[in-house]
Amino acid sequence: RAKETRSNSHCRYERSFHAQAEERRKLEIALRSAMKRDELHLAFQPVVDAQSEAVVSFEALLRWRSTEYGPVSPEKFIPIAEETRLIVPIGEWIMHEACKAAASWPGDVRIAVNVSGEQLLDPNFVSSVIGALTTSGLAPERLEIEVTESIFLSDATRACTALEHVMAVGCTVALDDFGTGYSSLGYLRRMRFSTIKLDRSFVNGAAGGNRECLAILQAVVTMAESLGMSTTAEGVETRREVDMVRKLGCRKIQGYYFGKPADALAAQALFAMS
Ligand code: C2E
Ligand code: MG
Ligand code: MG
Ligand code: MG
């Protein structure tokens, strides 16, 4: 009997493993033609100044509405795009689209674009950023590149060099999801990030009464300030969280409380209101 149970659970495990691999393979095939089928678009989520609550920037977030599978979550397809290096051409398209949208916004509103490690390490990355800025006419100062700590894993030197090049052009660089990756304070010493983005798990944790989350947030804000870096609290959903992160000294706030990711037209409506 024991043997039977084991082989049954083994079977179940294998089946779910195969199902997952199969789903991934299907998504990969669909993703390969997503760009030319016009299935990709960008959503824009507002980031507000913690004091005035005025919109200071938008983060561009990639959306995929597949003809076969409907809307697919970025958490699912971004890793596939990275593994297949499809993120390189897709990322170049994102950069152009994001800069084009931002060029039509009021002059002080900035755009933040997420960049994966594979994209950053591509030899054409810097020239493609310059290309997007030139084509759109967007001032480099209005573009922020968001990277996560994982970009430093494979080739930290080349990643830093690429970021230093875009900084030399006038763009700024933000460190996304801080504290969730292989955090090393060495990167903070080496790279002049304009902003550290505090991951929403800490924000939600602290607001829910978790003392460790609160202590970490407090320490990171203090450290960022000492380093001359700004902070953005991510995933802020309630008034309570707004008040908490403001009290902690966060400079900027992003989250559903102030606005969900929305299409470019809805983003523009936010300017009309203010
Ligand atoms: P991220 O860069 O940390 O983006 C923030 C994520 O948190 C977004 O998820 C956003 O919709 C979500 N979010 C914002 N406010 C709230 C909130 O108040 N509550 C909750 N529960 N969630 C909130 P999304 O759009 O699903 O993207 C997930 C991740 O996929 C991003 O995390 C980023 O790492 C990656 N990603 C998205 N777009 C791109 C892109 O254009 N290029 C690259 N390379 N990666 C992207
Ligand atoms: Mg981001
Ligand atoms: Mg983030
Ligand atoms: Mg994230």
CSV table of C-alpha atoms and ligand atoms in Angstrom, one decimal:
chain,number,residue,atom,x,y,z
A,1,ARG,CA,0.0,0.0,0.0
A,2,ALA,CA,2.8,2.4,0.9
A,3,LYS,CA,4.3,1.7,-2.5
A,4,GLU,CA,1.1,2.5,-4.3
A,5,THR,CA,0.6,5.8,-2.4
A,6,ARG,CA,4.1,6.8,-3.3
A,7,SER,CA,3.7,6.0,-7.0
A,8,ASN,CA,0.3,7.8,-7.0
A,9,SER,CA,1.7,11.0,-5.6
A,10,HIS,CA,4.7,10.7,-7.9
A,11,CYS,CA,2.3,10.5,-10.8
A,12,ARG,CA,0.4,13.5,-9.6
A,13,TYR,CA,3.6,15.5,-9.2
A,14,GLU,CA,4.7,14.5,-12.7
A,15,ARG,CA,1.4,15.5,-14.2
A,16,SER,CA,1.4,18.9,-12.7
A,17,PHE,CA,5.0,19.4,-13.7
A,18,HIS,CA,4.1,18.5,-17.3
A,19,ALA,CA,1.1,20.7,-17.2
A,20,GLN,CA,3.2,23.6,-16.1
A,21,ALA,CA,5.9,23.0,-18.7
A,22,GLU,CA,3.2,22.6,-21.4
A,23,GLU,CA,1.5,25.9,-20.3
A,24,ARG,CA,4.9,27.7,-20.4
A,25,ARG,CA,5.7,26.3,-23.8
A,26,LYS,CA,2.3,27.5,-25.2
A,27,LEU,CA,2.7,30.9,-23.7
A,28,GLU,CA,6.2,31.2,-25.1
A,29,ILE,CA,4.9,30.4,-28.6
A,30,ALA,CA,2.1,33.0,-28.2
A,31,LEU,CA,4.5,35.6,-26.8
A,32,ARG,CA,6.8,35.2,-29.8
A,33,SER,CA,4.1,36.7,-32.0
A,34,ALA,CA,2.5,39.1,-29.5
A,35,MET,CA,4.3,42.2,-30.6
A,36,LYS,CA,3.5,41.9,-34.3
A,37,ARG,CA,-0.1,40.9,-33.5
A,38,ASP,CA,-0.4,44.1,-31.5
A,39,GLU,CA,-1.3,42.3,-28.3
A,40,LEU,CA,1.0,44.3,-26.1
A,41,HIS,CA,0.2,47.7,-24.6
A,42,LEU,CA,1.3,49.8,-21.7
A,43,ALA,CA,-0.5,50.7,-18.5
A,44,PHE,CA,0.6,53.8,-16.5
A,45,GLN,CA,0.4,54.0,-12.7
A,46,PRO,CA,0.7,57.4,-10.9
A,47,VAL,CA,3.3,58.1,-8.3
A,48,VAL,CA,2.5,61.0,-6.0
A,49,ASP,CA,4.6,63.4,-3.9
A,50,ALA,CA,4.0,62.3,-0.3
A,51,GLN,CA,3.5,65.8,1.0
A,52,SER,CA,1.4,67.5,-1.7
A,53,GLU,CA,-0.1,64.3,-3.1
A,54,ALA,CA,0.4,65.8,-6.6
A,55,VAL,CA,1.3,63.3,-9.4
A,56,VAL,CA,5.1,63.5,-10.0
A,57,SER,CA,5.5,60.5,-12.4
A,58,PHE,CA,4.0,57.4,-13.9
A,59,GLU,CA,5.4,53.9,-14.0
A,60,ALA,CA,4.9,52.1,-17.3
A,61,LEU,CA,3.7,48.6,-16.8
A,62,LEU,CA,3.5,46.1,-19.6
A,63,ARG,CA,0.2,44.4,-20.4
A,64,TRP,CA,-0.4,41.4,-22.7
A,65,ARG,CA,-3.9,40.5,-24.0
A,66,SER,CA,-3.3,37.3,-25.9
A,67,THR,CA,-5.7,36.3,-28.7
A,68,GLU,CA,-5.7,32.7,-27.4
A,69,TYR,CA,-5.3,33.1,-23.7
A,70,GLY,CA,-6.8,36.5,-22.8
A,71,PRO,CA,-5.0,38.8,-20.4
A,72,VAL,CA,-1.8,37.2,-19.1
A,73,SER,CA,-0.2,38.5,-15.8
A,74,PRO,CA,3.3,40.1,-16.1
A,75,GLU,CA,4.3,37.8,-13.2
A,76,LYS,CA,3.8,34.9,-15.6
A,77,PHE,CA,5.0,36.2,-18.9
A,78,ILE,CA,7.9,38.6,-18.0
A,79,PRO,CA,10.0,35.6,-16.7
A,80,ILE,CA,9.4,33.8,-20.0
A,81,ALA,CA,10.3,36.9,-22.0
A,82,GLU,CA,13.5,37.1,-19.9
A,83,GLU,CA,14.5,33.5,-20.4
A,84,THR,CA,13.9,33.6,-24.1
A,85,ARG,CA,15.5,37.0,-24.5
A,86,LEU,CA,12.3,38.2,-26.1
A,87,ILE,CA,12.5,41.0,-23.5
A,88,VAL,CA,15.2,42.6,-25.6
A,89,PRO,CA,13.0,43.5,-28.6
A,90,ILE,CA,9.9,43.9,-26.4
A,91,GLY,CA,11.8,46.1,-24.0
A,92,GLU,CA,13.0,48.3,-26.8
A,93,TRP,CA,9.3,48.7,-27.9
A,94,ILE,CA,8.3,49.5,-24.3
A,95,MET,CA,11.0,52.2,-24.1
A,96,HIS,CA,9.8,53.9,-27.3
A,97,GLU,CA,6.1,53.7,-26.3
A,98,ALA,CA,6.7,55.0,-22.8
A,99,CYS,CA,8.9,57.9,-24.0
A,100,LYS,CA,6.3,58.8,-26.7
A,101,ALA,CA,3.5,58.9,-24.2
A,102,ALA,CA,5.5,60.9,-21.6
A,103,ALA,CA,6.5,63.5,-24.2
A,104,SER,CA,2.8,64.6,-24.5
A,105,TRP,CA,2.5,65.1,-20.7
A,106,PRO,CA,3.1,68.3,-18.8
A,107,GLY,CA,6.8,69.1,-18.7
A,108,ASP,CA,7.5,68.2,-15.0
A,109,VAL,CA,5.8,64.8,-15.0
A,110,ARG,CA,8.3,61.9,-15.4
A,111,ILE,CA,8.1,58.4,-16.6
A,112,ALA,CA,9.6,55.3,-15.0
A,113,VAL,CA,10.4,52.2,-17.2
A,114,ASN,CA,11.2,48.8,-15.8
A,115,VAL,CA,14.3,47.2,-17.3
A,116,SER,CA,15.3,43.6,-16.9
A,117,GLY,CA,18.9,42.4,-16.6
A,118,GLU,CA,19.0,40.7,-20.0
A,119,GLN,CA,17.9,44.0,-21.6
A,120,LEU,CA,20.5,46.0,-19.6
A,121,LEU,CA,23.3,43.7,-20.6
A,122,ASP,CA,22.4,43.8,-24.3
A,123,PRO,CA,25.2,45.7,-26.1
A,124,ASN,CA,22.5,47.9,-27.8
A,125,PHE,CA,20.8,48.9,-24.6
A,126,VAL,CA,22.2,52.4,-24.2
A,127,SER,CA,21.8,53.3,-27.9
A,128,SER,CA,18.2,52.1,-27.8
A,129,VAL,CA,17.5,54.4,-24.9
A,130,ILE,CA,19.0,57.3,-26.7
A,131,GLY,CA,17.0,56.3,-29.8
A,132,ALA,CA,13.7,56.4,-27.8
A,133,LEU,CA,14.6,59.8,-26.3
A,134,THR,CA,15.5,61.3,-29.6
A,135,THR,CA,12.5,59.9,-31.5
A,136,SER,CA,10.1,61.0,-28.9
A,137,GLY,CA,11.8,64.3,-28.1
A,138,LEU,CA,11.5,63.5,-24.3
A,139,ALA,CA,14.1,65.2,-22.2
A,140,PRO,CA,16.4,62.6,-20.6
A,141,GLU,CA,15.9,64.1,-17.2
A,142,ARG,CA,12.2,62.9,-17.4
A,143,LEU,CA,13.1,59.3,-17.8
A,144,GLU,CA,13.8,57.0,-14.9
A,145,ILE,CA,15.0,53.4,-15.3
A,146,GLU,CA,13.8,50.9,-12.7
A,147,VAL,CA,16.0,47.9,-12.0
A,148,THR,CA,15.9,45.3,-9.3
A,149,GLU,CA,18.8,43.9,-7.3
A,150,SER,CA,18.8,40.8,-9.5
A,151,ILE,CA,20.5,42.7,-12.3
A,152,PHE,CA,23.7,42.6,-10.3
A,153,LEU,CA,23.8,38.8,-10.1
A,154,SER,CA,25.2,37.7,-13.4
A,155,ASP,CA,27.6,40.5,-14.3
A,156,ALA,CA,27.5,43.4,-11.9
A,157,THR,CA,30.3,45.3,-13.6
A,158,ARG,CA,28.6,45.4,-16.9
A,159,ALA,CA,25.3,46.2,-15.3
A,160,CYS,CA,26.8,49.2,-13.5
A,161,THR,CA,28.5,50.4,-16.6
A,162,ALA,CA,25.3,50.3,-18.6
A,163,LEU,CA,23.5,52.2,-15.9
A,164,GLU,CA,26.3,54.8,-15.6
A,165,HIS,CA,26.0,55.4,-19.4
A,166,VAL,CA,22.3,56.2,-19.2
A,167,MET,CA,23.0,58.4,-16.2
A,168,ALA,CA,25.6,60.2,-18.2
A,169,VAL,CA,22.9,60.9,-20.8
A,170,GLY,CA,20.8,62.5,-18.0
A,171,CYS,CA,18.4,59.7,-17.0
A,172,THR,CA,18.0,58.6,-13.4
A,173,VAL,CA,18.0,55.1,-12.0
A,174,ALA,CA,15.7,53.7,-9.3
A,175,LEU,CA,16.2,50.5,-7.3
A,176,ASP,CA,12.9,48.5,-7.4
A,177,ASP,CA,11.4,46.1,-4.8
A,178,PHE,CA,14.2,46.9,-2.4
A,179,GLY,CA,14.7,44.3,0.3
A,180,THR,CA,13.2,41.3,-1.6
A,181,GLY,CA,16.2,40.3,-3.7
A,182,TYR,CA,19.8,39.5,-2.8
A,183,SER,CA,20.2,42.9,-1.1
A,184,SER,CA,23.7,44.0,-0.9
A,185,LEU,CA,24.6,47.4,0.5
A,186,GLY,CA,27.6,47.4,-1.8
A,187,TYR,CA,25.4,48.4,-4.7
A,188,LEU,CA,24.1,51.4,-2.8
A,189,ARG,CA,27.7,52.4,-2.3
A,190,ARG,CA,28.6,51.9,-5.9
A,191,MET,CA,25.5,53.2,-7.8
A,192,ARG,CA,24.0,56.6,-7.4
A,193,PHE,CA,20.3,55.6,-7.4
A,194,SER,CA,17.9,58.5,-7.4
A,195,THR,CA,15.3,56.5,-5.6
A,196,ILE,CA,14.9,53.3,-3.5
A,197,LYS,CA,11.5,51.7,-4.0
A,198,LEU,CA,10.3,50.1,-0.8
A,199,ASP,CA,8.7,46.8,-1.6
A,200,ARG,CA,5.0,46.5,-0.9
A,201,SER,CA,5.5,43.4,1.3
A,202,PHE,CA,7.2,45.7,3.9
A,203,VAL,CA,4.6,48.4,3.5
A,204,ASN,CA,1.6,46.1,3.9
A,205,GLY,CA,3.5,44.2,6.7
A,206,ALA,CA,4.2,47.3,8.7
A,207,ALA,CA,0.7,48.7,8.3
A,208,GLY,CA,-0.6,45.3,9.5
A,209,GLY,CA,1.4,45.7,12.8
A,210,ASN,CA,4.5,43.7,11.9
A,211,ARG,CA,7.3,45.4,13.9
A,212,GLU,CA,10.1,43.9,11.9
A,213,CYS,CA,8.7,45.4,8.6
A,214,LEU,CA,8.3,48.7,10.3
A,215,ALA,CA,11.9,48.6,11.7
A,216,ILE,CA,13.3,47.7,8.3
A,217,LEU,CA,11.3,50.5,6.5
A,218,GLN,CA,12.5,53.0,9.1
A,219,ALA,CA,16.1,52.0,8.7
A,220,VAL,CA,16.0,52.0,4.9
A,221,VAL,CA,14.4,55.5,4.8
A,222,THR,CA,17.1,56.8,7.1
A,223,MET,CA,19.8,55.2,5.1
A,224,ALA,CA,18.4,56.5,1.8
A,225,GLU,CA,18.2,60.0,3.2
A,226,SER,CA,21.8,59.8,4.4
A,227,LEU,CA,22.9,58.6,0.9
A,228,GLY,CA,21.0,61.5,-0.7
A,229,MET,CA,18.5,59.1,-2.3
A,230,SER,CA,14.7,59.5,-2.4
A,231,THR,CA,12.3,56.8,-1.3
A,232,THR,CA,9.0,55.6,-2.9
A,233,ALA,CA,6.6,53.4,-0.9
A,234,GLU,CA,5.0,50.7,-3.2
A,235,GLY,CA,1.7,49.0,-2.9
A,236,VAL,CA,0.0,51.7,-0.8
A,237,GLU,CA,-3.7,50.8,-0.7
A,238,THR,CA,-5.3,52.5,2.3
A,239,ARG,CA,-5.3,55.9,4.0
A,240,ARG,CA,-3.7,54.3,7.0
A,241,GLU,CA,-0.8,53.2,4.9
A,242,VAL,CA,-0.5,56.7,3.4
A,243,ASP,CA,-0.2,58.2,6.8
A,244,MET,CA,2.2,55.6,8.0
A,245,VAL,CA,4.7,55.9,5.1
A,246,ARG,CA,4.5,59.7,5.3
A,247,LYS,CA,5.3,59.6,9.0
A,248,LEU,CA,8.2,57.3,8.2
A,249,GLY,CA,9.5,60.1,5.8
A,250,CYS,CA,9.0,58.4,2.4
A,251,ARG,CA,9.2,61.0,-0.3
A,252,LYS,CA,6.8,59.5,-2.8
A,253,ILE,CA,3.9,57.1,-2.8
A,254,GLN,CA,2.6,54.6,-5.3
A,255,GLY,CA,-0.3,52.2,-5.0
A,256,TYR,CA,-4.0,51.5,-5.7
A,257,TYR,CA,-5.0,54.2,-3.1
A,258,PHE,CA,-3.8,56.9,-5.5
A,259,GLY,CA,-4.5,55.0,-8.8
A,260,LYS,CA,-4.3,51.6,-10.4
A,261,PRO,CA,-2.3,51.1,-13.6
A,262,ALA,CA,-4.5,52.6,-16.4
A,263,ASP,CA,-4.2,53.3,-20.1
A,264,ALA,CA,-2.6,56.4,-21.4
A,265,LEU,CA,-5.8,58.3,-21.8
A,266,ALA,CA,-6.9,57.7,-18.3
A,267,ALA,CA,-3.5,58.7,-17.1
A,268,GLN,CA,-3.9,62.0,-19.0
A,269,ALA,CA,-7.2,62.6,-17.3
A,270,LEU,CA,-5.3,62.9,-14.0
A,271,PHE,CA,-3.6,66.1,-15.3
A,272,ALA,CA,-6.9,67.6,-16.4
A,273,MET,CA,-8.1,67.1,-12.8
A,274,SER,CA,-5.2,68.8,-11.1
B,1,C2E,P1,7.1,46.3,-10.3
B,1,C2E,O1,8.0,47.0,-11.2
B,1,C2E,O2,7.5,46.3,-8.8
B,1,C2E,O3,5.6,46.9,-10.5
B,1,C2E,C1,4.7,47.1,-9.4
B,1,C2E,C2,3.7,46.1,-9.5
B,1,C2E,O4,2.8,46.2,-8.3
B,1,C2E,C3,2.7,46.1,-10.7
B,1,C2E,O5,2.3,44.8,-11.0
B,1,C2E,C4,1.6,47.0,-10.1
B,1,C2E,O6,0.4,46.8,-10.9
B,1,C2E,C5,1.5,46.4,-8.7
B,1,C2E,N1,0.8,47.3,-7.8
B,1,C2E,C6,0.9,48.7,-7.8
B,1,C2E,N2,0.2,49.2,-6.8
B,1,C2E,C7,-0.3,48.2,-6.1
B,1,C2E,C8,-1.1,48.1,-4.9
B,1,C2E,O7,-1.5,49.1,-4.3
B,1,C2E,N3,-1.5,46.8,-4.5
B,1,C2E,C9,-1.1,45.7,-5.2
B,1,C2E,N4,-1.5,44.5,-4.7
B,1,C2E,N5,-0.3,45.8,-6.3
B,1,C2E,C10,0.1,47.0,-6.7
B,1,C2E,P2,2.3,44.2,-12.5
B,1,C2E,O8,1.9,45.3,-13.4
B,1,C2E,O9,1.6,43.0,-12.4
B,1,C2E,O10,3.9,44.0,-12.7
B,1,C2E,C11,4.6,43.0,-12.0
B,1,C2E,C12,6.0,43.1,-12.2
B,1,C2E,O11,6.3,42.7,-13.6
B,1,C2E,C13,6.6,44.5,-12.1
B,1,C2E,O12,6.9,44.7,-10.7
B,1,C2E,C14,7.9,44.3,-12.9
B,1,C2E,O13,8.9,43.6,-12.2
B,1,C2E,C15,7.4,43.4,-14.0
B,1,C2E,N6,7.1,44.3,-15.2
B,1,C2E,C16,5.9,44.9,-15.4
B,1,C2E,N7,6.0,45.6,-16.6
B,1,C2E,C17,7.3,45.5,-17.0
B,1,C2E,C18,8.1,46.0,-18.1
B,1,C2E,O14,7.6,46.8,-18.9
B,1,C2E,N8,9.3,45.6,-18.3
B,1,C2E,C19,9.9,44.7,-17.4
B,1,C2E,N9,11.2,44.3,-17.6
B,1,C2E,N10,9.3,44.2,-16.3
B,1,C2E,C20,8.0,44.6,-16.1
B,2,MG,MG,8.9,48.8,-11.1
B,3,MG,MG,8.3,47.3,-7.5
B,4,MG,MG,8.0,43.7,-8.6
